[in-house]
CSV table of C-alpha atoms in Angstrom, one decimal:
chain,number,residue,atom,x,y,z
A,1,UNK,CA,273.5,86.9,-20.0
A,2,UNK,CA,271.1,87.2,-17.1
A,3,UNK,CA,269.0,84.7,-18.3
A,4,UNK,CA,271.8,82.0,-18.4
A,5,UNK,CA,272.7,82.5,-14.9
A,6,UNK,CA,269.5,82.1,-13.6
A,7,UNK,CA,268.8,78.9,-15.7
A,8,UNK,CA,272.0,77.3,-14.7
A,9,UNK,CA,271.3,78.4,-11.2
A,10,UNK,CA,268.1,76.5,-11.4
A,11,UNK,CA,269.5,73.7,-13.1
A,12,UNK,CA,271.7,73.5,-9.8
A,13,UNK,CA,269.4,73.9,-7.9
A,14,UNK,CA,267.0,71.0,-9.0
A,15,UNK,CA,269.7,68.7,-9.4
A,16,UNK,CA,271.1,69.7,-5.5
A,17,UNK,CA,266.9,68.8,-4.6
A,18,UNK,CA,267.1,65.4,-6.9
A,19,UNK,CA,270.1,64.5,-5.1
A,20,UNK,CA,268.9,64.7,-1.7
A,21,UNK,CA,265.6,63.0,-2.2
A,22,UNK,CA,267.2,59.7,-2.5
A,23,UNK,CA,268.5,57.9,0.4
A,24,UNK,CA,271.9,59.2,1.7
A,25,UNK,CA,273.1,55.9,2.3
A,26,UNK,CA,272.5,52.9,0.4
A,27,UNK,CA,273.9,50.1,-0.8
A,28,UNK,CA,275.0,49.5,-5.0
A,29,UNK,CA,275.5,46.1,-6.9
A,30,UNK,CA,279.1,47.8,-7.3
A,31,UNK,CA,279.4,47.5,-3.5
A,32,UNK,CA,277.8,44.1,-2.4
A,33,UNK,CA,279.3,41.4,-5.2
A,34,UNK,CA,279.5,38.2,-2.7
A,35,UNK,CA,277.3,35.4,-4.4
A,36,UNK,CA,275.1,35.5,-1.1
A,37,UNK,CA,274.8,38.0,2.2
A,38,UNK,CA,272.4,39.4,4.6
A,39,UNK,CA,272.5,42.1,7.4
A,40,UNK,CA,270.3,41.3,10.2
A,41,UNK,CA,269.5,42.8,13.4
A,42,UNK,CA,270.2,39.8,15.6
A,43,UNK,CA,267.1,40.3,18.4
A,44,UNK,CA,264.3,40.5,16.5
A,45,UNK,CA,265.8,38.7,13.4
A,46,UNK,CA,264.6,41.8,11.0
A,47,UNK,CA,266.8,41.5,7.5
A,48,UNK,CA,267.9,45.3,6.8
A,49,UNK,CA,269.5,43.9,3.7
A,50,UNK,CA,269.5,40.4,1.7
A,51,UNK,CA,270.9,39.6,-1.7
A,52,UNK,CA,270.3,35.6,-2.5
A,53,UNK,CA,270.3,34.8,1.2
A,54,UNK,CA,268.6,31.7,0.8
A,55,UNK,CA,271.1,29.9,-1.5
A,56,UNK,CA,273.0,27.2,-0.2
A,57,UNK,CA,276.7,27.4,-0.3
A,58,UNK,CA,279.4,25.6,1.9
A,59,UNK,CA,280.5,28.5,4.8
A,60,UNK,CA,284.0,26.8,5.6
A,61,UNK,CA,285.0,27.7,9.5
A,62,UNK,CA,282.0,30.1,9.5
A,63,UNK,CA,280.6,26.5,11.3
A,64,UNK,CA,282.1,27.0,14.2
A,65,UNK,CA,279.7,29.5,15.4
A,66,UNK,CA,277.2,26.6,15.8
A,67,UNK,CA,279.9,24.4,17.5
A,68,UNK,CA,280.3,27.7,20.0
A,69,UNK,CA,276.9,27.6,20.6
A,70,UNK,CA,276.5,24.3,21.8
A,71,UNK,CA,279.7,24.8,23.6
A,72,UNK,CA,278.9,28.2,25.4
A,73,UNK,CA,275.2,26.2,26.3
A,74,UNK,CA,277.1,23.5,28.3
A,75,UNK,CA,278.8,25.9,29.7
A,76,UNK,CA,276.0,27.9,30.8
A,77,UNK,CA,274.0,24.2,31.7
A,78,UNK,CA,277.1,23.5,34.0
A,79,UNK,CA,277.7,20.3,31.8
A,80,UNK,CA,281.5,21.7,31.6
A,81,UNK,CA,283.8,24.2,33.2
A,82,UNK,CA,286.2,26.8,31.6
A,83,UNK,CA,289.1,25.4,33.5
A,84,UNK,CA,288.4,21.9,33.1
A,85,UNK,CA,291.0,20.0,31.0
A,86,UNK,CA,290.6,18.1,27.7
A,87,UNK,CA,292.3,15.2,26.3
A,88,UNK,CA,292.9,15.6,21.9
A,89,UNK,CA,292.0,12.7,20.6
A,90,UNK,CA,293.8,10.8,17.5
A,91,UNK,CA,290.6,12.2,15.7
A,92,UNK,CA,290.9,15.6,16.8
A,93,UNK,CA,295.3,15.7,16.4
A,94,UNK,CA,294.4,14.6,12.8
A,95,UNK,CA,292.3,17.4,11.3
A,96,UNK,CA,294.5,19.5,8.8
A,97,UNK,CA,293.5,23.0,7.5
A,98,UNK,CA,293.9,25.6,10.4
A,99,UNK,CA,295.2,24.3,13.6
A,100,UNK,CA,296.7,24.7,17.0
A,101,UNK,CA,298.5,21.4,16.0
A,102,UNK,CA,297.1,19.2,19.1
A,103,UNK,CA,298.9,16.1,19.8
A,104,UNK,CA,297.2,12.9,20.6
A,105,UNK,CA,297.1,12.4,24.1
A,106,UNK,CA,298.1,16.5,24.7
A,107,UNK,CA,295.7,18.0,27.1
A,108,UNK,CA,294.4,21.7,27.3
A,109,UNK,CA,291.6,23.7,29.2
A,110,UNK,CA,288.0,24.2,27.9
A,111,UNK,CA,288.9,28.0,27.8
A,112,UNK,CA,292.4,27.5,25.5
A,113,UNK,CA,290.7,25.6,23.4
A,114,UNK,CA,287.6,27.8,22.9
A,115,UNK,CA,290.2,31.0,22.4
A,116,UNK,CA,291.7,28.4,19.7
A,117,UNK,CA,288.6,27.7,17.8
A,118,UNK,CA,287.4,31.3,18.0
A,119,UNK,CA,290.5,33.8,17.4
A,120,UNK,CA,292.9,31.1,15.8
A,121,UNK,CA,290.1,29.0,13.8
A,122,UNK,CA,291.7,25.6,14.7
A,123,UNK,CA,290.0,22.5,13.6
A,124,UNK,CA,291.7,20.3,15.5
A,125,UNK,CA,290.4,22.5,18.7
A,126,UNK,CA,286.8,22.8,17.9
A,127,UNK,CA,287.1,18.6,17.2
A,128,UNK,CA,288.4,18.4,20.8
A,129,UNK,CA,285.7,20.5,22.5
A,130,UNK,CA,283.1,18.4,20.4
A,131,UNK,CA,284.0,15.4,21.3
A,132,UNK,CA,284.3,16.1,25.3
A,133,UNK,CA,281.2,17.4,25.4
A,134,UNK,CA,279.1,14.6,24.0
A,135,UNK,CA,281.8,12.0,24.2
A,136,UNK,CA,281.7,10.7,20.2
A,137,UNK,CA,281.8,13.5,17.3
A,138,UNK,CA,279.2,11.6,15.8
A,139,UNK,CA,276.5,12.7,18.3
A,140,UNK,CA,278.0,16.4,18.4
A,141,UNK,CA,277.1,16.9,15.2
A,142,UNK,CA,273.9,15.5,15.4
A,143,UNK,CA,273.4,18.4,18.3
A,144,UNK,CA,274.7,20.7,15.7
A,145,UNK,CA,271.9,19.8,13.4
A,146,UNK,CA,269.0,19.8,15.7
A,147,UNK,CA,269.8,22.9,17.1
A,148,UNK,CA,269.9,24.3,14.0
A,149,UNK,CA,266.6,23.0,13.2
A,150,UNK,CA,265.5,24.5,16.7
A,151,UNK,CA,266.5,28.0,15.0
A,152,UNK,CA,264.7,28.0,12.0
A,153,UNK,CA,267.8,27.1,9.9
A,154,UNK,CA,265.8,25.2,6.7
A,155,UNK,CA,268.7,25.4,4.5
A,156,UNK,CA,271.3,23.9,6.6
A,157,UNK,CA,273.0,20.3,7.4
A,158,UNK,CA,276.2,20.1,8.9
A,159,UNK,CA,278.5,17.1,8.3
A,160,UNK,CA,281.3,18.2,10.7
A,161,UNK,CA,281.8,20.7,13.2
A,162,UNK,CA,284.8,22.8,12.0
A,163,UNK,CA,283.7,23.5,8.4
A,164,UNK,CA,286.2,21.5,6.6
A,165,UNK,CA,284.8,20.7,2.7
A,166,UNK,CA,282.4,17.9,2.6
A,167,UNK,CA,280.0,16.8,0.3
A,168,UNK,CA,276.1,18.0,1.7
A,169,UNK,CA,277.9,19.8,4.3
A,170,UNK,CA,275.9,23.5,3.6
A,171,UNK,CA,274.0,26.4,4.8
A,172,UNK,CA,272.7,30.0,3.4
A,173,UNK,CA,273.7,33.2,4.5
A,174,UNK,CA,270.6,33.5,6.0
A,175,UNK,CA,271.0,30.5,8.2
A,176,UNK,CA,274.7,31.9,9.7
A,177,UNK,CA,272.8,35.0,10.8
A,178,UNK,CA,270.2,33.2,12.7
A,179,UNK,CA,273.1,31.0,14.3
A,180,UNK,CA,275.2,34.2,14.9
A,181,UNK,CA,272.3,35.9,16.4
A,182,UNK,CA,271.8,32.9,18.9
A,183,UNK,CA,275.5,33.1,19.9
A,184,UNK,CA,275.6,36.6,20.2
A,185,UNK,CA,273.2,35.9,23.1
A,186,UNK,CA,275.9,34.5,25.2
A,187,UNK,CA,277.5,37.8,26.1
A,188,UNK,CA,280.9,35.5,27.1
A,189,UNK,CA,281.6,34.4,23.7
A,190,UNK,CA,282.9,38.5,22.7
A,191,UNK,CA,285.3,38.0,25.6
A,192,UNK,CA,286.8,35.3,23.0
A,193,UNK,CA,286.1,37.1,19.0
A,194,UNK,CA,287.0,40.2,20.3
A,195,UNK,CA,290.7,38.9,21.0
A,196,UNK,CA,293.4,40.1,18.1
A,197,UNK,CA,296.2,38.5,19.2
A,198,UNK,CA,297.1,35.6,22.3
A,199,UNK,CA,299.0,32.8,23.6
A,200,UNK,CA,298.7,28.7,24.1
A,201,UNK,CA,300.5,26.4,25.7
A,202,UNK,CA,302.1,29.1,28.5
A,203,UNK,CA,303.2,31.5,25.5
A,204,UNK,CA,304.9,28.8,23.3
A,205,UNK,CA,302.0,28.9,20.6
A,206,UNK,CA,301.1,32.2,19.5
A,207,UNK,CA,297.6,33.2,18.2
A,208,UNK,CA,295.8,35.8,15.7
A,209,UNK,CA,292.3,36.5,14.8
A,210,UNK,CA,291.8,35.9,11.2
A,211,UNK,CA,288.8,38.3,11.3
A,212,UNK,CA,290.9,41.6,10.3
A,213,UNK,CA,288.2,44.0,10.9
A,214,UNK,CA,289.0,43.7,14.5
A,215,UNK,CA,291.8,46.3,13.7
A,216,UNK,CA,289.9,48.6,11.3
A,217,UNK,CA,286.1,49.1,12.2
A,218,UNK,CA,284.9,50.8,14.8
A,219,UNK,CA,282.2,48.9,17.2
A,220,UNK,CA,283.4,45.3,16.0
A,221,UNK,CA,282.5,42.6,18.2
A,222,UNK,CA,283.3,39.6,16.4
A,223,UNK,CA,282.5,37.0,15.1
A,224,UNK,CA,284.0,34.2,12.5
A,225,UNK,CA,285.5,33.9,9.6
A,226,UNK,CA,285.8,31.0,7.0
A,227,UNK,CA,287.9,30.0,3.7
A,228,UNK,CA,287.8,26.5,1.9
A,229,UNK,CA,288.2,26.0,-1.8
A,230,UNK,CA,284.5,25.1,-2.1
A,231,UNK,CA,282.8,28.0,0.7
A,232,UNK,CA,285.2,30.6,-1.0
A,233,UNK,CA,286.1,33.7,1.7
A,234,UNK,CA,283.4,34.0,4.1
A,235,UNK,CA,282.3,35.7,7.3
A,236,UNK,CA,280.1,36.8,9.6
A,237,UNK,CA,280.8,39.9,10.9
A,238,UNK,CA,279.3,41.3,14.3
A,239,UNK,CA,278.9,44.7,15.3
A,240,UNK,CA,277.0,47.3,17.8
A,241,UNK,CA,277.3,51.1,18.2
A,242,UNK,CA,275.5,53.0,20.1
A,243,UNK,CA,273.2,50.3,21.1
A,244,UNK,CA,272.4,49.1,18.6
A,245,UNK,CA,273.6,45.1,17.2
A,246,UNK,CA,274.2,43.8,13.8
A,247,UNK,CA,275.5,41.0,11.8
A,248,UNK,CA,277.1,41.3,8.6
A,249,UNK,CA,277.0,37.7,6.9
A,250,UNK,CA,279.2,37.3,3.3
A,251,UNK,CA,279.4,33.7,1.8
A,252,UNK,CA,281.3,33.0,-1.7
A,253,UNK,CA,284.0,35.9,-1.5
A,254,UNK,CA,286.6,35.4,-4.1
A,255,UNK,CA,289.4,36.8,-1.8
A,256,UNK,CA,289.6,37.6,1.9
A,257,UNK,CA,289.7,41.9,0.9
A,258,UNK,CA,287.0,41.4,-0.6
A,259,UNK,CA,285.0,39.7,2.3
A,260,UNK,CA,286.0,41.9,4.7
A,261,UNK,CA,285.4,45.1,2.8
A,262,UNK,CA,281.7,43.7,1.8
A,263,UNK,CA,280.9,42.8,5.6
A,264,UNK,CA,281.9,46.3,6.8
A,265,UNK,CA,279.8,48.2,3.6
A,266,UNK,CA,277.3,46.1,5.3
A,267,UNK,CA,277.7,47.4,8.4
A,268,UNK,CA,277.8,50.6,7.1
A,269,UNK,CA,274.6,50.9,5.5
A,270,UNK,CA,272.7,49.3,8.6
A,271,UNK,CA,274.5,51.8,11.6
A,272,UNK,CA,273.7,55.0,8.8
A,273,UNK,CA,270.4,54.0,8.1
A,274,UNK,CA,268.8,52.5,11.3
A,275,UNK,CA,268.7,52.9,15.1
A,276,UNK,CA,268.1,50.9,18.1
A,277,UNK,CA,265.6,52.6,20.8
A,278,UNK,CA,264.3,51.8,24.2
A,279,UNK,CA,260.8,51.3,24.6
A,280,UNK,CA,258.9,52.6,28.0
A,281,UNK,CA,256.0,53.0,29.4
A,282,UNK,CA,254.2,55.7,28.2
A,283,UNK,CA,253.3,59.0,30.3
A,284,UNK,CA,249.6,58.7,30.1
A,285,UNK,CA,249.6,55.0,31.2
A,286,UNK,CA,246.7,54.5,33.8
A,287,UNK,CA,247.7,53.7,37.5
A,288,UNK,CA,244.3,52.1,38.2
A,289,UNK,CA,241.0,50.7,37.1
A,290,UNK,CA,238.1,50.6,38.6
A,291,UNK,CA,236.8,46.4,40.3
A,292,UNK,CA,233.3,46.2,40.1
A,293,UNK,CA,232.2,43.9,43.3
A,294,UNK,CA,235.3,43.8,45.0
A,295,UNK,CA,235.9,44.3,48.6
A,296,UNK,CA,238.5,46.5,47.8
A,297,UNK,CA,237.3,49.1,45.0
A,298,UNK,CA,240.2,49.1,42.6
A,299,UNK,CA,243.5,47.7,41.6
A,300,UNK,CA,246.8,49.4,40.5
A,301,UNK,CA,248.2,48.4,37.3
A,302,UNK,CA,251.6,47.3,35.6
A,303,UNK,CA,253.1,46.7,32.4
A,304,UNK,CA,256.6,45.0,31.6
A,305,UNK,CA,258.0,47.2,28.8
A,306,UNK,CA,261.2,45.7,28.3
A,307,UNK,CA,262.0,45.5,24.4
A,308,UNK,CA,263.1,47.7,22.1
A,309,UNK,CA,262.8,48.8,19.0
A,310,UNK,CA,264.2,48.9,15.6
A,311,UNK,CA,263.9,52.1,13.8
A,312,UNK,CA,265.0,54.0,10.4
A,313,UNK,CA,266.6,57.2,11.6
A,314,UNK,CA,264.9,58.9,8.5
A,315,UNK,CA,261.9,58.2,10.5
A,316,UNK,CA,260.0,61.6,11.2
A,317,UNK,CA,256.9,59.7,13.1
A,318,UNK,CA,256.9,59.2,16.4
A,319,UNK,CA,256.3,56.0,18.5
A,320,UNK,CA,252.4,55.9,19.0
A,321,UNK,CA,251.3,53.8,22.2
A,322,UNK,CA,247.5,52.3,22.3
A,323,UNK,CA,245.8,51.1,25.6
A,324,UNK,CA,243.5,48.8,25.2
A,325,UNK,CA,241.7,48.2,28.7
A,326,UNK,CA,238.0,47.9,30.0
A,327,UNK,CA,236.5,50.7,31.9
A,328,UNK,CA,236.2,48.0,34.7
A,329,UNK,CA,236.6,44.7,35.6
A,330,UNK,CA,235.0,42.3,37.9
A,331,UNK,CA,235.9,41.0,40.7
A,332,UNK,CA,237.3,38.7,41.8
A,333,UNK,CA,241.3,39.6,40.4
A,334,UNK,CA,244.2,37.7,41.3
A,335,UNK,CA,247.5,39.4,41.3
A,336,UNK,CA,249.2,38.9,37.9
A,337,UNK,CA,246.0,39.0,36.0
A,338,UNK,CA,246.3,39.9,32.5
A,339,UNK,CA,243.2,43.3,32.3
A,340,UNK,CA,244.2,44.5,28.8
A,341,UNK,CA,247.1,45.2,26.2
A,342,UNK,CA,249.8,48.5,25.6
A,343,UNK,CA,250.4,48.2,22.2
A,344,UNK,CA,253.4,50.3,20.4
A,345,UNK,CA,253.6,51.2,16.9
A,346,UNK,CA,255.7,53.5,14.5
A,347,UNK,CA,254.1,54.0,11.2
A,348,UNK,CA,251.7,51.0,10.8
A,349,UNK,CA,254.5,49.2,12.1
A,350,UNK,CA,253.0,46.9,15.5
A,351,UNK,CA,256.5,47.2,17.8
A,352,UNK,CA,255.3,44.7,20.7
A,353,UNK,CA,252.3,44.1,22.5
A,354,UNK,CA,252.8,44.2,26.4
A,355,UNK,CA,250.7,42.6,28.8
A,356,UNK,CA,248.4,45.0,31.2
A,357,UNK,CA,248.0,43.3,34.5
A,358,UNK,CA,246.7,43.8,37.9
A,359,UNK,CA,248.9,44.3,41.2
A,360,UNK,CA,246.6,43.0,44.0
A,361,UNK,CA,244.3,40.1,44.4
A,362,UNK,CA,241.0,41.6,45.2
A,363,UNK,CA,238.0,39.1,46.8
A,364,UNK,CA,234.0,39.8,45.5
A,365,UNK,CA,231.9,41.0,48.1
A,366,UNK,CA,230.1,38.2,50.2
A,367,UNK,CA,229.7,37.5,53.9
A,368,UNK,CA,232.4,35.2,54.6
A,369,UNK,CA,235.1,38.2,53.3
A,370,UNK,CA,232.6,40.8,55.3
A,371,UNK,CA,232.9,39.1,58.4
A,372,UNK,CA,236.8,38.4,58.2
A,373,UNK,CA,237.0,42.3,57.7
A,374,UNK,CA,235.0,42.8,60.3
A,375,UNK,CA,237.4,40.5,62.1
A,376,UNK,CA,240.4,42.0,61.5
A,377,UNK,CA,238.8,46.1,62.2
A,378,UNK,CA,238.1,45.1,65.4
A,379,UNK,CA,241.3,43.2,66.3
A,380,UNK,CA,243.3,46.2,64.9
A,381,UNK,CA,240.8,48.3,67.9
């Protein structure tokens, strides 16, 4: 009898040992059944998790995060203000799907009918903005796609800027992370995708966000959803906890609970499994080197750290720092000059190379800089 409770404690014991030597948090085919998705950390563009990312699928309103861009860019170029008042167009009252229901002629500020196109998804909004930036929707678009041929975004061509179905209108999941990334550097634009629920036209209109997780996961930021016959239920989904950013990107959902259920498992997996740290100079970072020649015997030195750094938090290894840098240098040295390299690792993993450079501008020794030293000592007497 013994016997058997030993044996089954060992049994327990190895199976208690099997269990925790897989990862505690991962994601199953059960879990992430969209046709096409990716998580991404959105400053260095590192994919945490992919599944057909690079398969081209309509995205429905999920568009409208390039047409924010290019409107939160002419903001920030001063091409247009916030409170500066649009006229809808017959072009932009005619768009059906999800709308604010603009009438031709009806004017509104830049910063209703960015709220509109964000929280509300309205067509006919995002058509408006469009077509006062660049005067003719036509050339909007155009913007759309060379800026998305600016980011990288191979597998995309827009044919409209609101994401209504149209033939060899497409992208990849892949694509709507590098756009969301881009917007999400345009800190202004959460001040819109993180509202749940507004007001137009002095409190006559009333709007919602269609992005649900705003009410139900913690550390959502944002940013867009999208559903069309064709693009199915999409999203991408933005998100950052303790420092740390994501986005969440689901294309082809067959219903809305299941798009936003996916894009917060997605979440999930990348705030468990990873975390966001500041890099800094390291203690043991020289002050000084040595200028061989130089009427002034050596320079102090600097070194912009000013990244950070993606990391697994399973990750026992530490972040390793390597200076590269001469013994000396010769003079003459400008102020500014690159001497050598910090560079930051984390498992055979480069982090960033940082520039080493010099603080003063140091002359070589020769008669003409003698003499004005001389100069000056004796002036100072």
């Amino acid at each position: 009898m013994i016997y058997k409770k030993i044996f089954a404690f060992l049994m327990v014991f190895c199976l208690m040992a099997t269990a925790v030597s897989f990862p505690a948090n991962s994601l199953s085919e059960e879990e992430i059944t969209a046709p096409s998705a990716i998580l991404m950390e959105p400053a260095s563009k590192e994919i945490l998790y992919e599944q057909n990312s690079h398969e081209q699928r309509a995205c429905a309103s999920v568009t409208k995060i390039m047409t924010l861009l290019l409107v939160m860019e002419a903001l920030d170029s001063g091409k247009i203000t916030l409170d500066e008042t649009v006229t809808a167009s017959a072009k932009a009252a005619s768009m059906g799907g999800s709308d604010i229901w603009l009438e031709e002629g009806e004017q509104m500020s830049v910063d209703d009918l960015i709220k509109a196109t964000a929280v509300a998804s309205a067509n006919d909004a995002a058509v408006a903005l469009a077509e006062h930036i660049c005067g003719d929707l036509g050339e909007f678009i155009a913007q759309m796609n060379n800026k998305a041929k600016e980011l990288g975004m191979n597998d995309t061509t827009f044919k409209n800027c609101n994401g209504l179905d149209e033939e060899g209108h497409v992208t990849s999941a892949y694509d709507v992370a590098l756009m969301s990334a881009a917007l999400m550097e345009h800190p202004k634009i959460f001040g819109y995708t993180s509202i749940w629920m507004d007001n137009l036209r002095g409190g006559e209109t009333q709007i919602v966000n269609t992005n649900k997780l705003l009410k139900t996961y913690n550390g959502i930021t944002g940013l867009k959803t999208g559903t069309t016959d064709d693009a199915g239920c999409c999203m991408s989904a933005s998100a950052c906890r303790d420092g740390l950013n994501l986005v969440a990107v689901v294309l082809g959902c067959k219903t809305g609970t299941q798009r936003f259920k996916e894009a917060a498992a997605l979440l999930d997996y990348g705030f468990a499994n990873y975390k966001y740290t500041n890099l800094s100079v390291p203690e043991d970072f020289p002050q000084e080197i040595e200028v061989v020649g130089g009427m002034i015997p050596q320079t102090s030195l600097s070194c912009n750290v000013s990244q950070g750094a993606l990391l697994p938090k399973s990750q026992s290894a530490e972040i390793k720092w390597e200076i590269d840098l001469p013994e000396s240098v010769e003079a003459p040295v400008e102020s500014g000059q690159t001497i050598g390299t910090l560079i930051c690792s984390c498992v055979d993993k480069e982090l960033g190379r940082f520039d080493i450079t010099a603080n003063e501008d140091i002359a070589s020794i020769g008669f003409s800089p003698v003499l004005s030293l001389i100069y000056n000592a004796l002036i100072a007497l």
